Short mmCIF file of C-alpha atoms in Angstrom, two decimals:
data_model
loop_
_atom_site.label_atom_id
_atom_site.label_comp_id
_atom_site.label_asym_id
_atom_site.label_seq_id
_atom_site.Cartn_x
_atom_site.Cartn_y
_atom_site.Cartn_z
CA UNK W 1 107.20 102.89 132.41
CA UNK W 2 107.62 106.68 131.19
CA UNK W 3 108.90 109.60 133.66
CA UNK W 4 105.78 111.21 134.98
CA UNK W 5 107.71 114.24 133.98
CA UNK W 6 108.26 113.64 130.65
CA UNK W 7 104.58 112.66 129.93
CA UNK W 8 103.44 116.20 130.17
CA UNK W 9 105.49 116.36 126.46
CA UNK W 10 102.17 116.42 124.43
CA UNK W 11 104.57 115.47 121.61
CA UNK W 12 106.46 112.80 122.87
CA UNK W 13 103.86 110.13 121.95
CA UNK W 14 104.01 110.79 118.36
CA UNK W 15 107.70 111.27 118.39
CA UNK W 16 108.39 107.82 119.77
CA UNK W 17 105.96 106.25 116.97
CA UNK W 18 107.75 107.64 113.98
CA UNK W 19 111.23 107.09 115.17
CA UNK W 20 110.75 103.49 116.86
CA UNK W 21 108.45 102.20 113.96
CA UNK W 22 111.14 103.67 111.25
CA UNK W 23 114.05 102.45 113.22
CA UNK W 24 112.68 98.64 113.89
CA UNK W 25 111.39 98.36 109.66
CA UNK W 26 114.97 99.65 108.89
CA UNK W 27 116.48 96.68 110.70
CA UNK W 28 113.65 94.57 109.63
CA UNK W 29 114.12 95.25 105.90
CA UNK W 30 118.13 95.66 106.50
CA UNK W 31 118.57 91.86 107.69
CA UNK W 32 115.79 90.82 105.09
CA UNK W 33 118.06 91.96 101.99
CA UNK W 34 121.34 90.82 103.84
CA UNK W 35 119.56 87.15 103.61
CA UNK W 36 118.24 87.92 100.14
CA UNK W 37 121.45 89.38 98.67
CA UNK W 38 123.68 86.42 100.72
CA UNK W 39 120.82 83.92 99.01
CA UNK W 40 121.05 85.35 95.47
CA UNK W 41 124.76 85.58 95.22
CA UNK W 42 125.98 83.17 97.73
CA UNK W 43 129.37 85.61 98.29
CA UNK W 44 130.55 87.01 101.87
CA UNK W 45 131.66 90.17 99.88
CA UNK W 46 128.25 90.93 98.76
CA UNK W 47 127.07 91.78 101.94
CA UNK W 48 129.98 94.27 102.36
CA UNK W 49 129.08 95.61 99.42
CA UNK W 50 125.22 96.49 100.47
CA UNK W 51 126.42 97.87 103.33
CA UNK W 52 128.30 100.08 101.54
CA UNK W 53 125.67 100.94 98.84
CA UNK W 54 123.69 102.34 101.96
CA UNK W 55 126.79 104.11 103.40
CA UNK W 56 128.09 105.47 99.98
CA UNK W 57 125.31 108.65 99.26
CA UNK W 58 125.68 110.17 102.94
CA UNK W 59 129.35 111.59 102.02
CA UNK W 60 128.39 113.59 99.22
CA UNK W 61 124.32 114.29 100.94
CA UNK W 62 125.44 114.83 104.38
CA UNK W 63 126.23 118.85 104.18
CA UNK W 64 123.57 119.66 101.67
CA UNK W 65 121.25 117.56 103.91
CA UNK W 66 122.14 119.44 106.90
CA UNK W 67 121.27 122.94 104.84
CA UNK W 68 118.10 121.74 103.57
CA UNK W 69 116.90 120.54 107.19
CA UNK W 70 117.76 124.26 108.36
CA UNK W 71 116.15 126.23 105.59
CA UNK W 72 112.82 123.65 104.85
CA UNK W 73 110.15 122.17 107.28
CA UNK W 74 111.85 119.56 108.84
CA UNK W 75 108.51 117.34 109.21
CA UNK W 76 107.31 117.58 105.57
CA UNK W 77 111.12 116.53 104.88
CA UNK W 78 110.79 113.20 107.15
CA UNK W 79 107.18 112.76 105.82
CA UNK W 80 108.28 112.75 102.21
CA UNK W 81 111.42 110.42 102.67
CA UNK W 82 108.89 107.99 105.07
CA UNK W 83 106.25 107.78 101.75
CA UNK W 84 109.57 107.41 99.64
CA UNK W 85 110.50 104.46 102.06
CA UNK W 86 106.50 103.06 102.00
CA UNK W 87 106.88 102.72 98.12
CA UNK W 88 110.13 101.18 97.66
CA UNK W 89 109.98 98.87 100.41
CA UNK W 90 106.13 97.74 98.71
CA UNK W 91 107.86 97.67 95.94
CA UNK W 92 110.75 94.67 96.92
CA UNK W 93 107.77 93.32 98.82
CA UNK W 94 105.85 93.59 94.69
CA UNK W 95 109.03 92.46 93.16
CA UNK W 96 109.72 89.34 95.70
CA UNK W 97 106.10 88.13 95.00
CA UNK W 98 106.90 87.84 91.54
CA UNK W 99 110.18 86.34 92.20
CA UNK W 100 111.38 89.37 90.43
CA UNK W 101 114.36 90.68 92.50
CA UNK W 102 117.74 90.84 91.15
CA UNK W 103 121.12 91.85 92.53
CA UNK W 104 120.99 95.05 90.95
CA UNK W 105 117.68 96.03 91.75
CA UNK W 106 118.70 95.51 96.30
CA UNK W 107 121.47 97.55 95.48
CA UNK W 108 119.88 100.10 93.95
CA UNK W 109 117.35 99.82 97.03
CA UNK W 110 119.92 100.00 99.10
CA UNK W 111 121.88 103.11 97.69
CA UNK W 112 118.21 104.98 97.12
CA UNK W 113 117.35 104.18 101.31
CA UNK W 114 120.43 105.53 101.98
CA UNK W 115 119.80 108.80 100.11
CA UNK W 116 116.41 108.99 102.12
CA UNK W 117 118.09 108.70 104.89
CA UNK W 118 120.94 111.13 104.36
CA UNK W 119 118.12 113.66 104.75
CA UNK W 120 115.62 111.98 107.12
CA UNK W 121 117.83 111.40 109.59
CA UNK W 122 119.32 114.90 110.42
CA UNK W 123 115.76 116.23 110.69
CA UNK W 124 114.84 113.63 113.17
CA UNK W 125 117.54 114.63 115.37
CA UNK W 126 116.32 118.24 115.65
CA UNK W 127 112.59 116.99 116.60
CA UNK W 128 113.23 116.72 120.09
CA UNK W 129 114.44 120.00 121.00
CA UNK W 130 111.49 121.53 119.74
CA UNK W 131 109.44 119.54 121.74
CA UNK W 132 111.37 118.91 125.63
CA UNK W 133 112.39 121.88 127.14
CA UNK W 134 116.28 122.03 128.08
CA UNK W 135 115.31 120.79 132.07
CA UNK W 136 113.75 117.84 130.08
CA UNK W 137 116.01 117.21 127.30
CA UNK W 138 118.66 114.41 128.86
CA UNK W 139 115.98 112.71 129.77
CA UNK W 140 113.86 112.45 126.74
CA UNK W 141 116.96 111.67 124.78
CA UNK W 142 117.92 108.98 127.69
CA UNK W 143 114.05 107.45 126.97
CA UNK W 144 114.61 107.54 123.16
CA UNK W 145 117.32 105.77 123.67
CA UNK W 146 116.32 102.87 125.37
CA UNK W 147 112.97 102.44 122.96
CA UNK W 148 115.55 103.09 120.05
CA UNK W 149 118.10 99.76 121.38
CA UNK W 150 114.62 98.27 121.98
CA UNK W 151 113.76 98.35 118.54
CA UNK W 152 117.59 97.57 117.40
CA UNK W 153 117.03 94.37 119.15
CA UNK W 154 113.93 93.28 118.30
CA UNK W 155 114.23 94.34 114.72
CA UNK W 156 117.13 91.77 113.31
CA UNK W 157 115.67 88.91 115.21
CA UNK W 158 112.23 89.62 113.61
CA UNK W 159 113.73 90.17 110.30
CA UNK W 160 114.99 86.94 110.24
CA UNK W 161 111.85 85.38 111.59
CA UNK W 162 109.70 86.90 108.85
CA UNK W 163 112.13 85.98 106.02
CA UNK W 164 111.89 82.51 107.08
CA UNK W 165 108.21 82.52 106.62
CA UNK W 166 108.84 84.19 103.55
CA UNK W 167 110.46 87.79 102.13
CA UNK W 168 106.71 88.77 100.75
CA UNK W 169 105.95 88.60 104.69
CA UNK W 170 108.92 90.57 105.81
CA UNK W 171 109.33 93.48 103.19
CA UNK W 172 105.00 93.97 103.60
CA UNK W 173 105.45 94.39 107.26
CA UNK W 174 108.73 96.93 107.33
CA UNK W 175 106.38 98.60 104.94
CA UNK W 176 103.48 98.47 107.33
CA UNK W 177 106.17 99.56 109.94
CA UNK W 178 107.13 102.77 108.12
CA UNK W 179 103.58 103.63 107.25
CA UNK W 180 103.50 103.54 110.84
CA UNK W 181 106.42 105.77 111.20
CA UNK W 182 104.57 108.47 108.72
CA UNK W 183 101.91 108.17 110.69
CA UNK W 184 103.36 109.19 113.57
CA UNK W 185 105.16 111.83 112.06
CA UNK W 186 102.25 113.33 110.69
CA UNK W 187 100.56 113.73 113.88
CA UNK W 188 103.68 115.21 115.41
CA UNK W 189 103.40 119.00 116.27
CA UNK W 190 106.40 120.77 116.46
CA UNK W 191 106.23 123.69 118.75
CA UNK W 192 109.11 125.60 118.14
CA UNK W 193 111.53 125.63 114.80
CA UNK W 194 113.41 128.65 113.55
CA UNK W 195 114.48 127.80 110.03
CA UNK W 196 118.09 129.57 108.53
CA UNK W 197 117.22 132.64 106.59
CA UNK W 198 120.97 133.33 105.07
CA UNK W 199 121.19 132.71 101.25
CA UNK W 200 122.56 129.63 99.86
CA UNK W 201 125.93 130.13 99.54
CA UNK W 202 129.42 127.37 99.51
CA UNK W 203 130.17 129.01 103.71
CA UNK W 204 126.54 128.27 104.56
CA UNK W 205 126.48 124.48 103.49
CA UNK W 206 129.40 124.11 105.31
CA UNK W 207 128.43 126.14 108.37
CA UNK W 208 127.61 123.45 110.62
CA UNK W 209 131.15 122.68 109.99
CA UNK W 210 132.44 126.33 111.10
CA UNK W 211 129.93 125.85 114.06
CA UNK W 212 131.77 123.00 115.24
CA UNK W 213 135.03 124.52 115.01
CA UNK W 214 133.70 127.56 117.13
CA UNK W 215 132.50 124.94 119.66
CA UNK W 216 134.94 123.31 120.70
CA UNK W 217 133.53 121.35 123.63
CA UNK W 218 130.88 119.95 120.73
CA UNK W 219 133.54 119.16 118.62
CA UNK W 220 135.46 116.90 121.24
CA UNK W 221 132.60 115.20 121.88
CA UNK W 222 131.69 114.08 118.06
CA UNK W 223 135.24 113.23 117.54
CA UNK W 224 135.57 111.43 120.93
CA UNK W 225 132.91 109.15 120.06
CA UNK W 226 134.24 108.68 116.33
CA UNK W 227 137.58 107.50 117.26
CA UNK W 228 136.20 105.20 120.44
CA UNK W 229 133.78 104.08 117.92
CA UNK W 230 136.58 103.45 115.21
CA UNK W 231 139.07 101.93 117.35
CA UNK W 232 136.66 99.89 119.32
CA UNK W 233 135.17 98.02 117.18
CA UNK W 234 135.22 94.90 119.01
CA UNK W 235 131.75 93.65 117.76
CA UNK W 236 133.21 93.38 114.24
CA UNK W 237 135.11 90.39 115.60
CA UNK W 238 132.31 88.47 116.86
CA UNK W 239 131.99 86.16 114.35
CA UNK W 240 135.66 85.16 114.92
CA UNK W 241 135.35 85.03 118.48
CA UNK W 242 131.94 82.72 118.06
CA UNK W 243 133.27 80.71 116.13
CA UNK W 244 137.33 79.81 116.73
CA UNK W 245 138.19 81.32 120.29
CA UNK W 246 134.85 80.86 122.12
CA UNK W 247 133.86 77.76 119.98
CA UNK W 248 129.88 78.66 120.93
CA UNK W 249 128.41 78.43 117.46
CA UNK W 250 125.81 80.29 115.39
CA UNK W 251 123.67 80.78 118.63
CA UNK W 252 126.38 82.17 120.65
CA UNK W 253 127.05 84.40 118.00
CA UNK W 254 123.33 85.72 118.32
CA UNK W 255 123.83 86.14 122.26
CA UNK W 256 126.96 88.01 121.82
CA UNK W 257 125.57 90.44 119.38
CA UNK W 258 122.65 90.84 121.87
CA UNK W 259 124.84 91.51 124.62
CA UNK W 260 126.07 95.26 123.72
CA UNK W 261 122.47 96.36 122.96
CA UNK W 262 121.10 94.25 126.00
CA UNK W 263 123.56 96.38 128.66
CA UNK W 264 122.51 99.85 126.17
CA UNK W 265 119.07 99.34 127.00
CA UNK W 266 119.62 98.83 130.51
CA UNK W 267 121.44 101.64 131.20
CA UNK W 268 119.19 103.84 128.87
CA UNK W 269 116.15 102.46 131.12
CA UNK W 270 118.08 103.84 133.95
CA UNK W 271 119.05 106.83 132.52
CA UNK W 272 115.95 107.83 131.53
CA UNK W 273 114.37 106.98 135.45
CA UNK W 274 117.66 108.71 137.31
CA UNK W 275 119.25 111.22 134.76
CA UNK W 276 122.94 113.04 135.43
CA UNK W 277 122.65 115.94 137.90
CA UNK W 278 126.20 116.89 136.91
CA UNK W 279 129.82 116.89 136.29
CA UNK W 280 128.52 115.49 132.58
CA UNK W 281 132.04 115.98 130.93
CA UNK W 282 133.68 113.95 133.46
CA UNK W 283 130.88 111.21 132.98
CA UNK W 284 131.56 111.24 129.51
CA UNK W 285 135.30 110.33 129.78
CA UNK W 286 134.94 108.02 132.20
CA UNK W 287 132.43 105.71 129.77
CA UNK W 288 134.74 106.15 127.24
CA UNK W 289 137.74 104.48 129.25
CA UNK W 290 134.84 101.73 130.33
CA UNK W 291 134.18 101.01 126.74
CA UNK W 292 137.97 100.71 126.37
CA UNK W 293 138.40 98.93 128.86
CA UNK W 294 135.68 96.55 128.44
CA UNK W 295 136.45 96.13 124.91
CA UNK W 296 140.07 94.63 126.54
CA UNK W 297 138.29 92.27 128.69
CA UNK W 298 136.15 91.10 125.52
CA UNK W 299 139.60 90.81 123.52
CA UNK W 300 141.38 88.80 126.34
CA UNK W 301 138.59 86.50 127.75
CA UNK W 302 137.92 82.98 126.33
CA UNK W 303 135.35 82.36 129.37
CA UNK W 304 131.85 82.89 127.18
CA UNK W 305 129.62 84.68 130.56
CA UNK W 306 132.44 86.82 131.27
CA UNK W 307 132.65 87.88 127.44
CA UNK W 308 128.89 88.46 127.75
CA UNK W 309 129.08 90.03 130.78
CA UNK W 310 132.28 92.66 128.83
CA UNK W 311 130.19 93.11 125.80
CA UNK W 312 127.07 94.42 128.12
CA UNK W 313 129.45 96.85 130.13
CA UNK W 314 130.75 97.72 126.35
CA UNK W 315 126.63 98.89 125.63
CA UNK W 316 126.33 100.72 128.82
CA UNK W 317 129.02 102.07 128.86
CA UNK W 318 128.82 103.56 124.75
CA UNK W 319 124.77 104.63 125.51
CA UNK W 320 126.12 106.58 128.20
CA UNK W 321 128.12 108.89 125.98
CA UNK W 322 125.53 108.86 123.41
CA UNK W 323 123.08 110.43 125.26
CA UNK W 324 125.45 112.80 126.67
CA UNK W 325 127.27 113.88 123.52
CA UNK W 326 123.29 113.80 121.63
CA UNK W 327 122.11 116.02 124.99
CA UNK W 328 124.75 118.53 124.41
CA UNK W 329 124.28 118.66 120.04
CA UNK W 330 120.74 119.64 121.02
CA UNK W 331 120.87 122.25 123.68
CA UNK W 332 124.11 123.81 122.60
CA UNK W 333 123.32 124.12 118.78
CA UNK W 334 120.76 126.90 117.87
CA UNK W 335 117.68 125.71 116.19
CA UNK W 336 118.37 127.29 112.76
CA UNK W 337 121.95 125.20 112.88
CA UNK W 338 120.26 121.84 114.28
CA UNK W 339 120.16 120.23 110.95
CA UNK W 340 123.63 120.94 109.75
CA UNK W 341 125.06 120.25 112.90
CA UNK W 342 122.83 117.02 113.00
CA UNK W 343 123.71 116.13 109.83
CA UNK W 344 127.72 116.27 110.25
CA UNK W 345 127.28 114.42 113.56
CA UNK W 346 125.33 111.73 111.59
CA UNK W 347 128.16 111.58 109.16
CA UNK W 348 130.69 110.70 111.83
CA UNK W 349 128.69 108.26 113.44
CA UNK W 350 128.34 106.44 110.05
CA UNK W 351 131.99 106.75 109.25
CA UNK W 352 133.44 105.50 112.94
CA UNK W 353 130.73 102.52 112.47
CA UNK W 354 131.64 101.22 108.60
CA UNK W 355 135.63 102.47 109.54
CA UNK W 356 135.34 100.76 112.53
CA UNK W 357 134.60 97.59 111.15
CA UNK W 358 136.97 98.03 108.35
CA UNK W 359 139.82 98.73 110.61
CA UNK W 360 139.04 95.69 113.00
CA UNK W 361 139.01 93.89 110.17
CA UNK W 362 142.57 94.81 108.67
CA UNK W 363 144.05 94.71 111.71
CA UNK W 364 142.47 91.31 112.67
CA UNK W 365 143.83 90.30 109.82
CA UNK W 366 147.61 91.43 110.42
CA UNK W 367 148.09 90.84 113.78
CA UNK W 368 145.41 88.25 115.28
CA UNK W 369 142.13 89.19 116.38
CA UNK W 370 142.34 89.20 119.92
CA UNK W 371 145.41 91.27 119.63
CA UNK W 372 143.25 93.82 117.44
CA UNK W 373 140.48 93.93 120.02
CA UNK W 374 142.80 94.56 122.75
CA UNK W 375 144.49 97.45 120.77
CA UNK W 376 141.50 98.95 119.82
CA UNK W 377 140.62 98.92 123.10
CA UNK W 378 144.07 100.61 124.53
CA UNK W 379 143.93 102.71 122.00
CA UNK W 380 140.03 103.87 123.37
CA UNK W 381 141.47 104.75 126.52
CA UNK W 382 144.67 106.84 124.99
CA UNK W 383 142.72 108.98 122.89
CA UNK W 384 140.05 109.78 126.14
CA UNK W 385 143.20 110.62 127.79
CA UNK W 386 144.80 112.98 125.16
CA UNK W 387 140.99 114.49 124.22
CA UNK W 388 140.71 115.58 127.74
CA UNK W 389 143.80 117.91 127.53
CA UNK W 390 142.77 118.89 123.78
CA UNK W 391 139.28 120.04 124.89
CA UNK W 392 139.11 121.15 128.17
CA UNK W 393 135.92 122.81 127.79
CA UNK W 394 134.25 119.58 127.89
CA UNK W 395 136.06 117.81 130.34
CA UNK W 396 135.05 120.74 132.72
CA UNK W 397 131.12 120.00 131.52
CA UNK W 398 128.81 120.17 134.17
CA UNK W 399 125.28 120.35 133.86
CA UNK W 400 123.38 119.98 130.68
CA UNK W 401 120.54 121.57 131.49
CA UNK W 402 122.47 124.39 132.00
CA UNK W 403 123.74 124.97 128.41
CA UNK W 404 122.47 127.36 126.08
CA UNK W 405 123.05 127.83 122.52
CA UNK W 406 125.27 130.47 120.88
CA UNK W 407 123.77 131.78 118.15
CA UNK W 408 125.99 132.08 114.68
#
């Protein structure tokens, strides 16, 4: 059910199609090459390695992303990388009809998607603005949210439905799915952008960078959610705790990975019906300390409904400072800087995510996973502490609908 007030957005409809279809055929197509790579190779470290292929082209995109989001139309952008994404996810779907796919030729897949969406995704981002007013904003962003973990849940589960039936099945309907997506996005109208108008100079790629620095309640809250993300990265252990400390199986494993995005969805649901009135900065924090400390209760418990029950507070909790830190990017950030800004925000949610597993992992590995989970999840709660004296200006956040960009 959508907020009477936010379905006076005459945009919102076609907004919601392009981002939910793209979002549920990338998680469609993602789990369908995991399977396809896993069943070609038959090695665990192949399906680090396509993970990385996607992460790879964002570090040296991200900034000259961000500067061709500010200085281009941002819709023809998304529209070309959606047809890009149409023709090379037909093409696997051509190529696995033919029993034609190789190792190299996912991998390139994979690295090319993730070029697309070095540049897709920081446009995206700067749609909403130009469609919600600032009164509106948190709550859009709350809504997109909760279709967004929608389509993050339903999306891996369908994936591996479809590849059962058969890969044809599942790469022709992710491409269905993002002509979908284009579809949307070519009905979207946009009704306000101001593009960047400086030359293209080595300060002006990097200016979303200099923003950030000027901004220093933005900046805490990227970097706030980059090192919660890094150090709690509790659902990297899941396997492990499926498999040798819950003893629950393959199907457990499937409810606990359900669980974060289950208690995100809620609380974006919620969000989205009752949305913060104020005191946003001190919100903030305190979901960061409940993902730390809910990330502790998922390290220490070997009771499987209260690990559940830890993993959902883990979602809610994590949503919560998404769509506050995504609110603020928006309304603080002035159009022309949206997509560098974007873009460098999209970088450090990519790097806590793929770090974050990495550094679960290591430390897993060193000193026992439920003593990694635990740590990650002290450490969570020490950096919230020490951010809150480093950036003041956000901890004294109130309102979002009350903040205003400063121009460059």
């Amino acid at each position: 059910m959508i907020d009477p007030a936010l379905r006076s957005l005459p945009g919102l409809p076609s907004l919601i199609v392009g981002r939910i279809f793209s979002q549920l055929s990338a998680t469609t197509m993602t789990i369908a090459i995991g399977w396809q790579i896993y069943a070609l190779t038959h090695d665990v470290a192949s399906l680090g390695y396509l993970g990385l292929a996607q992460f790879l082209p964002m570090i040296p995109l991200t900034f000259v992303a961000g500067h061709v989001a500010d200085r281009f139309n941002r819709r023809t952008i998304v529209l070309i990388c959606q047809a890009c994404e149409i023709l090379a996810t037909g093409a696997l779907a051509f190529a696995a009809a033919f029993h034609a796919l190789t190792t190299g030729a996912i991998y390139t897949f994979a690295a090319f998607y993730g070029v697309l969406r070095s540049f897709e995704m920081p446009c995206q981002q700067a749609f909403l603005p130009a469609i919600a007013p600032p009164a509106l904003l948190p709550r859009a962003q709350a809504l997109l949210s909760s279709l967004f973990m929608t389509a993050s849940i339903v999306g891996p589960s369908l994936g591996g439905l479809l590849y059962g039936i058969g890969p044809v099945v599942c790469y022709g309907l992710s491409t269905a799915g993002f002509a979908a997506a284009f579809g949307g996005t070519l009905s979207l109208r946009l009704l306000h952008t101001v593009l960047a108008k400086e030359p293209i100079t080595f300060a002006s790629v990097f200016a979303g960078l200099s923003f950030l620095n000027r901004r220093r309640d933005l900046l805490g809250a990227i970097t706030l959610d980059l090192f919660a993300v890094l150090l709690g990265g509790a659902t990297a252990m899941l396997p492990v705790y499926a498999d040798g400390i819950l003893h629950v199986g393959p199907i457990g494993l499937g409810m606990l990975r359900a669980a974060p995005a289950v208690g995100a969805l809620l609380m974006s649901w919620g969000l989205s019906r009752y949305p913060l009135k104020g005191r946003a900065g001190l919100i903030m924090f305190v979901s960061v300390v409940a993902f730390g400390i809910a990330t502790i209760a998922f390290g220490a418990s070997h009771i499987v409904w209260l690990s559940i029950i830890a993993l959902m507070v883990l979602g809610a909790s994590d949503v919560i400072s998404v769509v506050i830190r995504s609110s603020l990017i928006q309304l603080a950030t002035p159009d022309s800087m949206r997509g560098r800004v974007s873009a460098v925000n999209t970088l450090f949610i990519g790097s806590s995510n793929q770090l974050g597993e990495f550094e679960s992992g290591m430390l897993g590995t060193a000193i026992g996973p439920e003593a990694a989970v635990i740590a990650g999840g002290v450490g969570t709660i020490m950096v919230a502490a020490v951010w809150v004296r480093l950036f003041p200006r956000l901890w004294a956040l109130d309102r979002l609908e009350d903040v205003f960009p400063e121009e460059q």
